[in-house]
Tab-separated table of C-alpha atoms in Angstrom:
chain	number	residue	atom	x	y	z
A	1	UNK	CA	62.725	104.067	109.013
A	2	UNK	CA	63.647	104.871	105.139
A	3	UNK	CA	66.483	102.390	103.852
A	4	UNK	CA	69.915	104.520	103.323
A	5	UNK	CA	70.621	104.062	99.998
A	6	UNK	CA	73.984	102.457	99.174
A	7	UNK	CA	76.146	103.803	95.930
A	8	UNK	CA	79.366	102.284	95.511
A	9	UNK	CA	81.585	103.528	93.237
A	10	UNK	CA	84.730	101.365	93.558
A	11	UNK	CA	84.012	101.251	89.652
A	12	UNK	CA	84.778	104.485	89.066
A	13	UNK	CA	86.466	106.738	92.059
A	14	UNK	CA	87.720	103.212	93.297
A	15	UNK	CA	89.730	102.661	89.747
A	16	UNK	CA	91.004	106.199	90.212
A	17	UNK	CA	93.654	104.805	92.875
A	18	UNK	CA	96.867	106.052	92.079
A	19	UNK	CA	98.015	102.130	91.611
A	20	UNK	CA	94.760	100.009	90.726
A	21	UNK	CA	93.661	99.193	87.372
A	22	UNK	CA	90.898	96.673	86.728
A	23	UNK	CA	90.828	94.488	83.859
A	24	UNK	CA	87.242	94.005	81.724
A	25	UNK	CA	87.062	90.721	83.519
A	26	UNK	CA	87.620	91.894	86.996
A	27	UNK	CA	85.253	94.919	86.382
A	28	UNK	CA	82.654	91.943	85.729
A	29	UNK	CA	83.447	89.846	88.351
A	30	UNK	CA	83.190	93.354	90.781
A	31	UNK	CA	80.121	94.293	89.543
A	32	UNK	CA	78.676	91.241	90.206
A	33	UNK	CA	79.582	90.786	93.278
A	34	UNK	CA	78.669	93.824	94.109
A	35	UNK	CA	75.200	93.031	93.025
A	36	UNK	CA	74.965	90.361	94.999
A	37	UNK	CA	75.589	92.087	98.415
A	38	UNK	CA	72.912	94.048	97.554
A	39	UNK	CA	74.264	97.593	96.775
A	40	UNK	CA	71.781	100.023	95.878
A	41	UNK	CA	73.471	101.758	92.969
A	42	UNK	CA	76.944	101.027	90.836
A	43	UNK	CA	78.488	104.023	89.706
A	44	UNK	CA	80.144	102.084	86.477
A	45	UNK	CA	82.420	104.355	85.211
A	46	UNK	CA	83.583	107.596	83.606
A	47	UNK	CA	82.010	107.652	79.759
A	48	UNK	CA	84.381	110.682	79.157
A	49	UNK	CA	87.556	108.334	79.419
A	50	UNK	CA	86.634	107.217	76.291
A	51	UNK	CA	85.050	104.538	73.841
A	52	UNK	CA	86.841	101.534	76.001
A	53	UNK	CA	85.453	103.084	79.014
A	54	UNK	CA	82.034	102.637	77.343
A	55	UNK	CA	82.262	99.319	76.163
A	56	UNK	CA	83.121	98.544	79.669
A	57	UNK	CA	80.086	100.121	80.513
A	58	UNK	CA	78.402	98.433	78.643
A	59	UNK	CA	79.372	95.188	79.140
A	60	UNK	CA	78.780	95.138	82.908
A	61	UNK	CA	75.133	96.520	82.336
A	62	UNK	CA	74.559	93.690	79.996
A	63	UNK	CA	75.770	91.572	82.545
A	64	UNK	CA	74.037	92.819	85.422
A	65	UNK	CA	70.847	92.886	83.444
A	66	UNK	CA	70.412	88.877	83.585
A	67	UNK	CA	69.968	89.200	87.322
A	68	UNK	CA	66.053	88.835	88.224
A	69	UNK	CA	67.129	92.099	91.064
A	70	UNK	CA	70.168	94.112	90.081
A	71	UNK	CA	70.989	97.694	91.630
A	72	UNK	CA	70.356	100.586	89.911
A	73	UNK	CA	73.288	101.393	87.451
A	74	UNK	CA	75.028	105.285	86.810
A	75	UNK	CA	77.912	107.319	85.155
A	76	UNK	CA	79.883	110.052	85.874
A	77	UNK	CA	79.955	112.744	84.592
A	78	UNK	CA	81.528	116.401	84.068
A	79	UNK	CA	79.571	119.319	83.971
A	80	UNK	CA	80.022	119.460	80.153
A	81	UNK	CA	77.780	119.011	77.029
A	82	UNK	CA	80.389	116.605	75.847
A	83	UNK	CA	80.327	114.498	78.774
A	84	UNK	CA	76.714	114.055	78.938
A	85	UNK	CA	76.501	113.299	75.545
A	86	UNK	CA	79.051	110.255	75.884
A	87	UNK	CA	76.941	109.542	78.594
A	88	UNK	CA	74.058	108.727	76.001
A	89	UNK	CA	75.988	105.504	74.918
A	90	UNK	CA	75.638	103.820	78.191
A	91	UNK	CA	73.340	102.067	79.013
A	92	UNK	CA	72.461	103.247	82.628
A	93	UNK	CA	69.578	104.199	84.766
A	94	UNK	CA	70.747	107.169	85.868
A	95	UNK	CA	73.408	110.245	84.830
A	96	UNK	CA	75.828	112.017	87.736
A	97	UNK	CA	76.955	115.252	86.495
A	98	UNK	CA	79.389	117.017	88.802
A	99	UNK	CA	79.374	120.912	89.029
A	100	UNK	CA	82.039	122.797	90.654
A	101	UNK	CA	80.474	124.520	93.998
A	102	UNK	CA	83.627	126.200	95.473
A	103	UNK	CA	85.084	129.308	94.466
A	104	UNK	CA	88.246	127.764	94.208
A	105	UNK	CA	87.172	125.140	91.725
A	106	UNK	CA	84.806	127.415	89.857
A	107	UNK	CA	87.835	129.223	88.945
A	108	UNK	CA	89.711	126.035	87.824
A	109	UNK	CA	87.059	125.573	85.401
A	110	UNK	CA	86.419	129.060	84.144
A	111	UNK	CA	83.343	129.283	85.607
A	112	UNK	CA	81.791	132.622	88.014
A	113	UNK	CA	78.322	131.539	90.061
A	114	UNK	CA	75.907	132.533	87.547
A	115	UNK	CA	77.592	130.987	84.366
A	116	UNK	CA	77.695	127.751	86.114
A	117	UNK	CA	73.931	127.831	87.446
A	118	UNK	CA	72.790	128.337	84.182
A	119	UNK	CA	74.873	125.489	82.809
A	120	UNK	CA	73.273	123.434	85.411
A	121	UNK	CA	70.012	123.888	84.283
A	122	UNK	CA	70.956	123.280	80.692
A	123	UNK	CA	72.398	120.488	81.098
A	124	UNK	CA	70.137	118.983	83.608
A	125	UNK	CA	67.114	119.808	80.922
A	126	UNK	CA	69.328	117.968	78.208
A	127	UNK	CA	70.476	114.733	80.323
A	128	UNK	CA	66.942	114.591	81.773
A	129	UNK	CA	65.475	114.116	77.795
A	130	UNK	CA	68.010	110.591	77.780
A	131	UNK	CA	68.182	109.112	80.725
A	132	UNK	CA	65.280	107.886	83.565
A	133	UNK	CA	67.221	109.400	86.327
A	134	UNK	CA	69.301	112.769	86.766
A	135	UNK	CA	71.621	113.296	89.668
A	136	UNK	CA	73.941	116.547	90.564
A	137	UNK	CA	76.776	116.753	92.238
A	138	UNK	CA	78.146	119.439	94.375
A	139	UNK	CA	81.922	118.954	93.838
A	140	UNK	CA	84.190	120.745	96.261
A	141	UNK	CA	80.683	120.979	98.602
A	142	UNK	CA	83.030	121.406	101.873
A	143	UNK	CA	84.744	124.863	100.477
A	144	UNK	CA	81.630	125.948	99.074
A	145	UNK	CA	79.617	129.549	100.211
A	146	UNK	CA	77.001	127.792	102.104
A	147	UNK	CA	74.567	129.896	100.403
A	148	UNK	CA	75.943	129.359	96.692
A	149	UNK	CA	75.738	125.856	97.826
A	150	UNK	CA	71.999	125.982	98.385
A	151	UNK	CA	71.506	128.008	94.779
A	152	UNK	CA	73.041	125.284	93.095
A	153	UNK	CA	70.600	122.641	94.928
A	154	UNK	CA	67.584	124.929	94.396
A	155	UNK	CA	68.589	124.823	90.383
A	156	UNK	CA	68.575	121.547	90.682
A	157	UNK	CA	65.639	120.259	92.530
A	158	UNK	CA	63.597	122.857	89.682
A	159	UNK	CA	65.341	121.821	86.924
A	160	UNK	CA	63.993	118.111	88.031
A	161	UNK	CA	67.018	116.243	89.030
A	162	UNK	CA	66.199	113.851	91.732
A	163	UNK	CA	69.283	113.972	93.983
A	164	UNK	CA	71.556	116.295	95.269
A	165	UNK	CA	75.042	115.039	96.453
A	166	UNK	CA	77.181	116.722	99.144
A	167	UNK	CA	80.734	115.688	97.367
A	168	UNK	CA	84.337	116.383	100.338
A	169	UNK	CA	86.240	116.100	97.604
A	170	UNK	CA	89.220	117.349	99.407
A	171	UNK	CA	88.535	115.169	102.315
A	172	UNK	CA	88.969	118.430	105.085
A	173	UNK	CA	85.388	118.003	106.367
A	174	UNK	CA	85.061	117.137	110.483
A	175	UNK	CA	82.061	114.767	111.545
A	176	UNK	CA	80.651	118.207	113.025
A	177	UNK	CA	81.122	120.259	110.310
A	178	UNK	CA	79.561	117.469	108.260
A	179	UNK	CA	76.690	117.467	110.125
A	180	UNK	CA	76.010	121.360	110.126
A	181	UNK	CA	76.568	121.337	106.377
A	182	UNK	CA	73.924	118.285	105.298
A	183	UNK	CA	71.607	119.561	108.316
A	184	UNK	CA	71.220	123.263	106.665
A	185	UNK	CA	70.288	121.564	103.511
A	186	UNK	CA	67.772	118.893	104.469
A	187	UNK	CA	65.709	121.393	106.459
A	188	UNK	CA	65.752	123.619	102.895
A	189	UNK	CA	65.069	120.760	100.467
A	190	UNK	CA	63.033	118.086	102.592
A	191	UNK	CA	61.857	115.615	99.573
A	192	UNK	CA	65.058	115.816	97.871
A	193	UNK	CA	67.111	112.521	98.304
A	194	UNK	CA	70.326	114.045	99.550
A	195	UNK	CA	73.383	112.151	98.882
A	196	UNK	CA	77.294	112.594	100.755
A	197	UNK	CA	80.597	111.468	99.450
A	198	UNK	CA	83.425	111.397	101.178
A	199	UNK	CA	87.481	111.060	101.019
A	200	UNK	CA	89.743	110.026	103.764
A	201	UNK	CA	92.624	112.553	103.515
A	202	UNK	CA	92.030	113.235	107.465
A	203	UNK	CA	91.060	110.086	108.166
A	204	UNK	CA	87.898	110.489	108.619
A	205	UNK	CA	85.628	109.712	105.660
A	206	UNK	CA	83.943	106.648	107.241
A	207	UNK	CA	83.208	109.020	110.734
A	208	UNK	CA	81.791	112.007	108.393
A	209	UNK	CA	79.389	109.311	105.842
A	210	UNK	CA	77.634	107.936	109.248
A	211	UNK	CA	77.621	111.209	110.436
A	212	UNK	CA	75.770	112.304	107.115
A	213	UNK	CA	73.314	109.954	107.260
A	214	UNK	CA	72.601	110.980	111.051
A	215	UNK	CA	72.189	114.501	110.194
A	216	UNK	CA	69.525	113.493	106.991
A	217	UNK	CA	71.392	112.270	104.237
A	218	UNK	CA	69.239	109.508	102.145
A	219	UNK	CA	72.098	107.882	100.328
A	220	UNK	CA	75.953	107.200	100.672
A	221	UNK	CA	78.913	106.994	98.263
A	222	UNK	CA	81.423	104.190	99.140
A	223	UNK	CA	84.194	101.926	97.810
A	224	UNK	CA	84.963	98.534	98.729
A	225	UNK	CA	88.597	98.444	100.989
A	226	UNK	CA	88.504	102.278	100.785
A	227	UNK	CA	90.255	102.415	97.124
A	228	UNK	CA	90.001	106.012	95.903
A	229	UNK	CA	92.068	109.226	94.818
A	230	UNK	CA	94.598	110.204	97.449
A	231	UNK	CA	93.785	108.313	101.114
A	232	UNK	CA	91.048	106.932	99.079
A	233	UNK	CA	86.632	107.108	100.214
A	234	UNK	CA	84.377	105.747	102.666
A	235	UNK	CA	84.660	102.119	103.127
A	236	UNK	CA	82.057	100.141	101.955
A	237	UNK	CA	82.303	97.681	104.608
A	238	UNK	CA	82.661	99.984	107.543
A	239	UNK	CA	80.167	102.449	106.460
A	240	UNK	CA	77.401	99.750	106.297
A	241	UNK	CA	78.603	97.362	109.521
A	242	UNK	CA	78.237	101.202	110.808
A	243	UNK	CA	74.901	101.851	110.017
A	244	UNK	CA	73.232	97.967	110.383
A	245	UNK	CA	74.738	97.200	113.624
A	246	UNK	CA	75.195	100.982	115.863
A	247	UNK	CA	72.620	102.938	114.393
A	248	UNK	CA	70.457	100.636	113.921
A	249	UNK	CA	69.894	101.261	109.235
A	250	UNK	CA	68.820	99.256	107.176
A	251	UNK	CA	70.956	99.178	104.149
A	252	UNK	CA	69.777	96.396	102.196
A	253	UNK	CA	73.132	94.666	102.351
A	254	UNK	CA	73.898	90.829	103.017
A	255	UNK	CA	76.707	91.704	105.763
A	256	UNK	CA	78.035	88.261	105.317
A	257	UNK	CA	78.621	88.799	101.867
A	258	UNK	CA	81.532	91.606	102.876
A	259	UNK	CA	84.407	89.052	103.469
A	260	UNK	CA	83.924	87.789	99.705
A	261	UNK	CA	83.795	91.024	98.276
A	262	UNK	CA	86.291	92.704	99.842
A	263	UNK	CA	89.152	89.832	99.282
A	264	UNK	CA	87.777	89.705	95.898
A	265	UNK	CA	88.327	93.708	95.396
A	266	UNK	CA	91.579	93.529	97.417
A	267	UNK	CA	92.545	90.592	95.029
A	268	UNK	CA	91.965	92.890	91.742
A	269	UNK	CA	93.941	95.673	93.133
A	270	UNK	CA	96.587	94.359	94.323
A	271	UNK	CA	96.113	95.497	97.599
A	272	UNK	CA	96.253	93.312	100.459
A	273	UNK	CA	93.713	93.902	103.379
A	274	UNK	CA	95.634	95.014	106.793
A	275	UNK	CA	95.306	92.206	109.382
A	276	UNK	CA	93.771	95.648	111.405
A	277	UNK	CA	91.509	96.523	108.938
A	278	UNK	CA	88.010	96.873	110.510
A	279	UNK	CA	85.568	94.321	109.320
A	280	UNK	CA	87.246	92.095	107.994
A	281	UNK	CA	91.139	92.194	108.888
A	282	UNK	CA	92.455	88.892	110.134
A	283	UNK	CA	92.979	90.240	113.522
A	284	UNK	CA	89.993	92.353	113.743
A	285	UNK	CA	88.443	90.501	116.331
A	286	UNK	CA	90.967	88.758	118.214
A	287	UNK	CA	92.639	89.561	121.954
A	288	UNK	CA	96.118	89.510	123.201
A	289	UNK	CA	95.992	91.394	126.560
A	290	UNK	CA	94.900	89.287	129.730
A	291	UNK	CA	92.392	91.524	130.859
A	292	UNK	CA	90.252	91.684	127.325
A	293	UNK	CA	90.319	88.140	126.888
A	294	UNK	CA	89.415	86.865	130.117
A	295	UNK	CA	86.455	89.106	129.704
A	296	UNK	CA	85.851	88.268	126.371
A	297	UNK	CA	85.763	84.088	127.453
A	298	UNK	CA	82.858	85.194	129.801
A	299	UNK	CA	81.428	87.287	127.795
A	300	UNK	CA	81.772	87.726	123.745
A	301	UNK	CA	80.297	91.082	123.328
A	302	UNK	CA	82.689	92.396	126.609
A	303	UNK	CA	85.427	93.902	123.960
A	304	UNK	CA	83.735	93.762	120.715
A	305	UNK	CA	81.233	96.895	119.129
A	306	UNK	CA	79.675	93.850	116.894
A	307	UNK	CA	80.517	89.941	117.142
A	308	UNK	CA	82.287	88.370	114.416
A	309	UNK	CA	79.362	86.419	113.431
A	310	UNK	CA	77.446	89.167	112.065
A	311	UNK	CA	80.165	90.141	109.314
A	312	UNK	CA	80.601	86.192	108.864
A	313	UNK	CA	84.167	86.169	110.627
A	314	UNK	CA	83.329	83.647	113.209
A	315	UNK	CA	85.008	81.028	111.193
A	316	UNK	CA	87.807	82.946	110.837
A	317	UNK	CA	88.434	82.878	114.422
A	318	UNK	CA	88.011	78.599	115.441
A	319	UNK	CA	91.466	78.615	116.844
A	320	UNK	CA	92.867	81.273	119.565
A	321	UNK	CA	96.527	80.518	117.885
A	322	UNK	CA	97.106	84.010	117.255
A	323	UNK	CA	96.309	85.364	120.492
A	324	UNK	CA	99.091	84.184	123.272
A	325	UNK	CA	101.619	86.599	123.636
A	326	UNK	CA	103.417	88.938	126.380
A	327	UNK	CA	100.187	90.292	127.225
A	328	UNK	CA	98.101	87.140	128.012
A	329	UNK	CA	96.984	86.330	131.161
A	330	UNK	CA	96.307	83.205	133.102
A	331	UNK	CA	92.479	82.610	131.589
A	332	UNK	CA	93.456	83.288	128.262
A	333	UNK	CA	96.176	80.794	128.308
A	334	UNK	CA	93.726	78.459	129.493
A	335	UNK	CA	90.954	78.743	127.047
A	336	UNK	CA	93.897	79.171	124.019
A	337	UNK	CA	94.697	75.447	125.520
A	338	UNK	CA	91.442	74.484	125.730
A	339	UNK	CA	90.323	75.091	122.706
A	340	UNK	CA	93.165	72.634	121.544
A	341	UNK	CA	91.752	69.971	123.832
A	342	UNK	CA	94.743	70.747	126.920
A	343	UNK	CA	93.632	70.579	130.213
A	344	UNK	CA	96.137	72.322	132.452
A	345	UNK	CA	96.631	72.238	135.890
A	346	UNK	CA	97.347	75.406	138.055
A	347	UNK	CA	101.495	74.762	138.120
A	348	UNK	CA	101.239	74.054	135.023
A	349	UNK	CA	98.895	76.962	134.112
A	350	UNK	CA	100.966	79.589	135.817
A	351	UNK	CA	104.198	77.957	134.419
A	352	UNK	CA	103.130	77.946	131.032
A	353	UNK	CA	102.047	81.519	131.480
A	354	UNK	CA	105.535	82.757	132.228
A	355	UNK	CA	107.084	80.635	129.980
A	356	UNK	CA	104.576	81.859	126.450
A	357	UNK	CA	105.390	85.695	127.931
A	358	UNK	CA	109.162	85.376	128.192
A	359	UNK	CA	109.035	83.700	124.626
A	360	UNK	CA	107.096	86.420	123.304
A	361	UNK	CA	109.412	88.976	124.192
A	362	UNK	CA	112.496	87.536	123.203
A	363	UNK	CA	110.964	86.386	119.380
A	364	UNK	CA	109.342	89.656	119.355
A	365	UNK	CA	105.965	87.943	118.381
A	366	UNK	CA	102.855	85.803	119.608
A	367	UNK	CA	102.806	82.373	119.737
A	368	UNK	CA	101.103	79.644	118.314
A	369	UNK	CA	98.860	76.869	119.998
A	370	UNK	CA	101.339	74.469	118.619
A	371	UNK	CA	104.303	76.313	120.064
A	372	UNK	CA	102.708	76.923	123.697
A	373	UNK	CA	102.187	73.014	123.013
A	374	UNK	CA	105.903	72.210	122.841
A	375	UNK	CA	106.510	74.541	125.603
A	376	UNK	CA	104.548	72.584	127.805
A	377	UNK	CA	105.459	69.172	126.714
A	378	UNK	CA	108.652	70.467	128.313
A	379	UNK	CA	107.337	71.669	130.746
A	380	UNK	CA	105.700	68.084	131.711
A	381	UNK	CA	109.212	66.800	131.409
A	382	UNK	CA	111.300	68.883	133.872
A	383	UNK	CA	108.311	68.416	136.323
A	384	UNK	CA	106.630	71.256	138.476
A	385	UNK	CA	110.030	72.144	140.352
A	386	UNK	CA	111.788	73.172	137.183
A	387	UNK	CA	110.824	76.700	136.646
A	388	UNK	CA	114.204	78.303	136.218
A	389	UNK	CA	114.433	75.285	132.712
A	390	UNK	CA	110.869	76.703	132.349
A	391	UNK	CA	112.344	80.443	131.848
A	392	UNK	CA	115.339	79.513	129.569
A	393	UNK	CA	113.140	77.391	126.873
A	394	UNK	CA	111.977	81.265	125.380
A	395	UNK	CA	115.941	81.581	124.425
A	396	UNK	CA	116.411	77.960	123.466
A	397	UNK	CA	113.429	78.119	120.993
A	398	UNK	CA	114.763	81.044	119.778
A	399	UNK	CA	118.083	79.822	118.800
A	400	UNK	CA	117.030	76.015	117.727
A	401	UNK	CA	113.703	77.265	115.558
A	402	UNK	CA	111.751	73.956	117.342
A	403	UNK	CA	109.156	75.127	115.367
A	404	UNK	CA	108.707	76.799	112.592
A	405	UNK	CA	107.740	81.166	113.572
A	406	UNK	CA	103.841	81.420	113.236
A	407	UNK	CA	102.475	84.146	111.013
């Protein structure tokens, strides 16, 4: 089955956060790491922002040019003569030019249908005299006639641009929806290499890219963390855990090179990853209710779509600290323990039990290993008829701070 063709553009759309900013250094560092997990294609940047933008450009194709395998590297661009002649100063495999495809933005732009197809082909003819590789865009694709939609890709397949991309650029597509939409124009332009990007206004760009690729899309936009306009794009590192390890893709992508480029990206931004954050969020694998851990201690894949090993988070999850709680049942207790190297027995196990749940609720937290620890020591202490000391230690905790509160 054909590789799915990963473009990131966390470079470019990424950047266009409404708080992110990257530094030349950090756009180097990015790019290389980016590289290095094996991206297909790095959209670098905007030439039309201006002669920095270029340099910037620049600089990161120099860069990336030392590798013995780099991606393949592109620019955006309008759907302007101007743009596509900045374009000419980077040095890039391939050109993106963006045409309006919705009534709505046609109008923005002072376009009607046929002005606009005719511009296509224009500049399509003039980008393809420059550059190896030209690629169209279908910008506002979701609001789009379906059949102006399928002029514009039939102007651009002739005029010899090698990929058409499918652009939600307001985010208001459903996974269905998606599907009819690439569907119609896969069974109209079969060699074409059809190409979706998507934004997250709804919530659902990550849903709508796998979606895409299920209904014939070749090739993917994504950003690393989700950083883009608005509610941001498809995340990079859901889109392709997605597609390697449900459906089954090959993207080309070292999966265990995620964690490092996503805390590098979330470093550069300034945005922290959520501890939920699929993939790679601190608590993305763990358990606090009884009944998923107990399961999970029998069997690893019980509660979990993929294990933390393939996305290289096992080592992220050697101690069960953050998983006692209100919710956690006998068995969980007793692996937690175990794993510290505490063998319980059953008083002490069903004491203990009580004990980490009535803590929980009055800190309004989980607790640490080395807090259920403490609580046991005392435990040991008052001896097996001293549950009703066994209940009070959650409020005496509470008000002495034994132990420093666990994160």
């Amino acid at each position: 089955m054909e590789t799915v063709k990963i473009v990131d553009t966390t470079l470019r759309d990424g950047e266009q956060s409404s708080d992110v900013s990257f530094s030349l250094g950090q756009k180097l560092s990015i790019a290389e790491a980016l590289a290095e997990s094996g991206v297909t294609e790095i959209e670098l940047g905007a030439p039309a922002m201006g002669r920095e933008e270029v340099k910037e450009i620049n600089a990161m194709s120099a860069l990336l040019s030392l590798r013995t395998r780099r991606p393949r590297l592109s620019c955006w661009c309008r759907a302007t003569q101007a743009d596509v002649a900045e374009a000419r100063r980077c040095r890039v495999d391939i050109v993106h030019i963006s045409f309006p495809a919705s009534a709505a933005l046609m109008r923005a732009f002072r376009f009607d249908e046929d002005s606009m197809l005719r511009e296509a082909r224009a500049l399509i003819a003039r980008a393809k005299a420059s550059f190896e590789q030209v690629s169209v865009g279908a910008m506002d694709a979701s609001r789009a006639d379906p059949a102006s939609l399928r002029r514009l890709a039939e102007v651009a397949c002739s005029a010899g641009a090698f990929r058409f991309r499918l652009a939600d650029t307001v985010g208001c597509l459903t996974p269905l929806a998606t599907f009819r939409s690439v569907e119609a124009l896969r069974e109209d332009f079969v060699d074409l290499d059809l190409d979706y990007h998507a934004h997250d206004d709804l919530g659902m760009a990550t849903g709508n890219t796998i979606t895409a690729v299920e209904a014939g899309a070749t090739s993917v936009n994504v950003t690393v963390n989700g950083l883009g306009e608005r509610a941001g794009n498809a995340c990079l590192q859901e889109v392709v855990a997605a597609l390697e390890l449900r459906l089954g893709r090959s993207t080309g992508m070292d999966l265990h090179a995620l964690r490092r480029l996503c805390a590098l990206v979330a470093s550069a931004s300034g945005r922290s990853v959520p501890v939920n954050q699929p993939i790679i969020g601190a608590h993305a694998f763990l358990h606090t209710s009884g009944i998923h851990a107990a399961g999970s201690a029998r069997d690893a894949s019980a509660f979990c779509a993929i294990r933390p090993s393939d996305v290289a988070m096992a080592s992220e999850l050697g101690s069960t600290a953050n998983i006692l709680g209100k919710h956690s049942g006998r068995s969980m207790v007793r692996v937690a323990m175990g794993a510290a190297g505490v063998v319980l027995t059953d008083a002490e196990l069903h004491a203990l039990t009580d004990v980490i749940r009535e803590r929980s609720r009055a800190m309004n937290r989980r607790l640490s290993t080395a807090e259920a620890q403490i609580l046991l020591d005392h435990i040991r202490d008052e001896g097996p008829s001293g549950g009703a000391r066994w209940m009070t230690l959650a409020s005496e905790v509470s008000r002495g701070s034994e132990v420093a509160p666990c994160g």
